[in-house]
Amino acid sequence: RLTSVKRHFLWSRPPGLLSLSSTCINDHLDQPSPRSLRSLALLLSILELGAGCGVPGLSCALSSSPSSVCITDLNSETVSNASHNISLNGLTNATASVMDWCDSLTWPSSPQDFIVGADLVYSEDIVPLLRNVLSSLLKEGGAFLYVAPSDGREGLKVFIDELKGDEENWECVLE
């Protein structure tokens, strides 16, 4: 069943605060399961959206063997910090770059196998932009891991419901 689905959507709700969203992604990468998230990240291209300092992307680059990890954020100062963290960890398979969801010229040039994001939706207005980014940049058969608080985010329910409702293209395999 999983191989027949265009894209996989992994959704989780960490307890508590924003800072837990990024660490929750790392926790999911370590969970043993028949469909190990860490195995999804092996030898693949990985994109982190709205990365901040890039904790999930750095974790993927350090703990698996992806061909590439692209850590992105809209804020150039944040991207500089992520670049610094990449250098501190001596990573040669990771880069950090500014990515504007409204400007496809700032996006990676090819679709990605695995996309991660923590707490990306704060407004319902962002939902169509994020859906477009995911549909454009996630390879068929790829996986999107999204972690966010279960409430207090305008537009989050709309985003989750839209992905769950698009069964032809998305399958929620973890909640």
mmCIF file of N, CA, C and O in Angstrom, residues 4-9 131 134-135 138-142 162-172:
data_model
loop_
_atom_site.group_PDB
_atom_site.id
_atom_site.type_symbol
_atom_site.label_atom_id
_atom_site.label_comp_id
_atom_site.label_asym_id
_atom_site.label_seq_id
_atom_site.Cartn_x
_atom_site.Cartn_y
_atom_site.Cartn_z
ATOM 1 N N SER A 4 2.280 2.412 -3.421
ATOM 2 C CA SER A 4 1.350 2.901 -4.433
ATOM 3 C C SER A 4 0.912 4.348 -4.193
ATOM 4 O O SER A 4 0.242 4.923 -5.012
ATOM 5 N N VAL A 5 1.309 4.891 -3.079
ATOM 6 C CA VAL A 5 0.905 6.248 -2.721
ATOM 7 C C VAL A 5 1.910 7.236 -3.279
ATOM 8 O O VAL A 5 3.115 7.010 -3.236
ATOM 9 N N LYS A 6 1.419 8.338 -3.795
ATOM 10 C CA LYS A 6 2.304 9.321 -4.403
ATOM 11 C C LYS A 6 3.275 9.919 -3.395
ATOM 12 O O LYS A 6 4.469 9.986 -3.614
ATOM 13 N N ARG A 7 2.755 10.376 -2.260
ATOM 14 C CA ARG A 7 3.596 10.998 -1.237
ATOM 15 C C ARG A 7 3.092 10.568 0.132
ATOM 16 O O ARG A 7 1.905 10.371 0.334
ATOM 17 N N HIS A 8 3.997 10.453 1.086
ATOM 18 C CA HIS A 8 3.632 10.054 2.441
ATOM 19 C C HIS A 8 3.738 11.254 3.361
ATOM 20 O O HIS A 8 4.657 12.046 3.262
ATOM 21 N N PHE A 9 2.807 11.349 4.260
ATOM 22 C CA PHE A 9 2.726 12.471 5.176
ATOM 23 C C PHE A 9 2.783 11.936 6.592
ATOM 24 O O PHE A 9 1.961 11.130 6.991
ATOM 25 N N ARG A 131 1.568 23.992 0.582
ATOM 26 C CA ARG A 131 1.078 22.882 -0.256
ATOM 27 C C ARG A 131 1.767 22.896 -1.615
ATOM 28 O O ARG A 131 2.157 21.858 -2.140
ATOM 29 N N LEU A 134 5.406 21.711 -1.241
ATOM 30 C CA LEU A 134 5.456 20.264 -1.043
ATOM 31 C C LEU A 134 5.137 19.508 -2.332
ATOM 32 O O LEU A 134 5.835 18.552 -2.687
ATOM 33 N N SER A 135 4.097 19.929 -3.026
ATOM 34 C CA SER A 135 3.710 19.253 -4.264
ATOM 35 C C SER A 135 4.778 19.391 -5.338
ATOM 36 O O SER A 135 4.976 18.489 -6.146
ATOM 37 N N LEU A 138 8.541 17.518 -3.450
ATOM 38 C CA LEU A 138 8.627 16.167 -2.886
ATOM 39 C C LEU A 138 8.466 15.143 -4.010
ATOM 40 O O LEU A 138 7.469 15.152 -4.735
ATOM 41 N N LYS A 139 9.453 14.276 -4.145
ATOM 42 C CA LYS A 139 9.395 13.239 -5.172
ATOM 43 C C LYS A 139 8.210 12.313 -4.933
ATOM 44 O O LYS A 139 7.800 12.098 -3.794
ATOM 45 N N GLU A 140 7.713 11.750 -6.010
ATOM 46 C CA GLU A 140 6.682 10.732 -5.884
ATOM 47 C C GLU A 140 7.240 9.583 -5.057
ATOM 48 O O GLU A 140 8.364 9.136 -5.272
ATOM 49 N N GLY A 141 6.480 9.142 -4.061
ATOM 50 C CA GLY A 141 6.932 8.095 -3.163
ATOM 51 C C GLY A 141 7.780 8.614 -2.010
ATOM 52 O O GLY A 141 8.188 7.850 -1.157
ATOM 53 N N GLY A 142 8.018 9.934 -1.976
ATOM 54 C CA GLY A 142 8.806 10.536 -0.906
ATOM 55 C C GLY A 142 7.990 10.689 0.357
ATOM 56 O O GLY A 142 6.815 10.327 0.419
ATOM 57 N N GLU A 162 -6.393 19.241 4.785
ATOM 58 C CA GLU A 162 -6.214 19.234 3.330
ATOM 59 C C GLU A 162 -5.333 18.078 2.887
ATOM 60 O O GLU A 162 -5.630 17.399 1.909
ATOM 61 N N LEU A 163 -4.234 17.848 3.585
ATOM 62 C CA LEU A 163 -3.366 16.733 3.213
ATOM 63 C C LEU A 163 -4.069 15.399 3.435
ATOM 64 O O LEU A 163 -4.025 14.513 2.581
ATOM 65 N N LYS A 164 -4.727 15.254 4.573
ATOM 66 C CA LYS A 164 -5.445 14.006 4.850
ATOM 67 C C LYS A 164 -6.574 13.789 3.844
ATOM 68 O O LYS A 164 -6.862 12.655 3.470
ATOM 69 N N GLY A 165 -7.211 14.873 3.401
ATOM 70 C CA GLY A 165 -8.328 14.776 2.475
ATOM 71 C C GLY A 165 -7.918 14.482 1.039
ATOM 72 O O GLY A 165 -8.726 14.044 0.231
ATOM 73 N N ASP A 166 -6.658 14.709 0.696
ATOM 74 C CA ASP A 166 -6.152 14.466 -0.657
ATOM 75 C C ASP A 166 -5.538 13.070 -0.715
ATOM 76 O O ASP A 166 -4.333 12.908 -0.896
ATOM 77 N N GLU A 167 -6.396 12.057 -0.564
ATOM 78 C CA GLU A 167 -5.925 10.677 -0.460
ATOM 79 C C GLU A 167 -5.264 10.170 -1.737
ATOM 80 O O GLU A 167 -4.494 9.219 -1.701
ATOM 81 N N GLU A 168 -5.554 10.798 -2.870
ATOM 82 C CA GLU A 168 -4.928 10.385 -4.120
ATOM 83 C C GLU A 168 -3.430 10.682 -4.121
ATOM 84 O O GLU A 168 -2.634 9.954 -4.720
ATOM 85 N N ASN A 169 -3.039 11.756 -3.441
ATOM 86 C CA ASN A 169 -1.646 12.184 -3.464
ATOM 87 C C ASN A 169 -0.915 12.051 -2.116
ATOM 88 O O ASN A 169 0.303 12.064 -2.094
ATOM 89 N N TRP A 170 -1.678 11.971 -1.022
ATOM 90 C CA TRP A 170 -1.058 11.962 0.313
ATOM 91 C C TRP A 170 -1.641 10.856 1.159
ATOM 92 O O TRP A 170 -2.829 10.573 1.094
ATOM 93 N N GLU A 171 -0.811 10.286 1.993
ATOM 94 C CA GLU A 171 -1.277 9.318 2.980
ATOM 95 C C GLU A 171 -0.638 9.666 4.319
ATOM 96 O O GLU A 171 0.582 9.804 4.410
ATOM 97 N N CYS A 172 -1.457 9.831 5.323
ATOM 98 C CA CYS A 172 -0.943 10.075 6.679
ATOM 99 C C CYS A 172 -0.600 8.714 7.274
ATOM 100 O O CYS A 172 -1.474 7.882 7.467
#
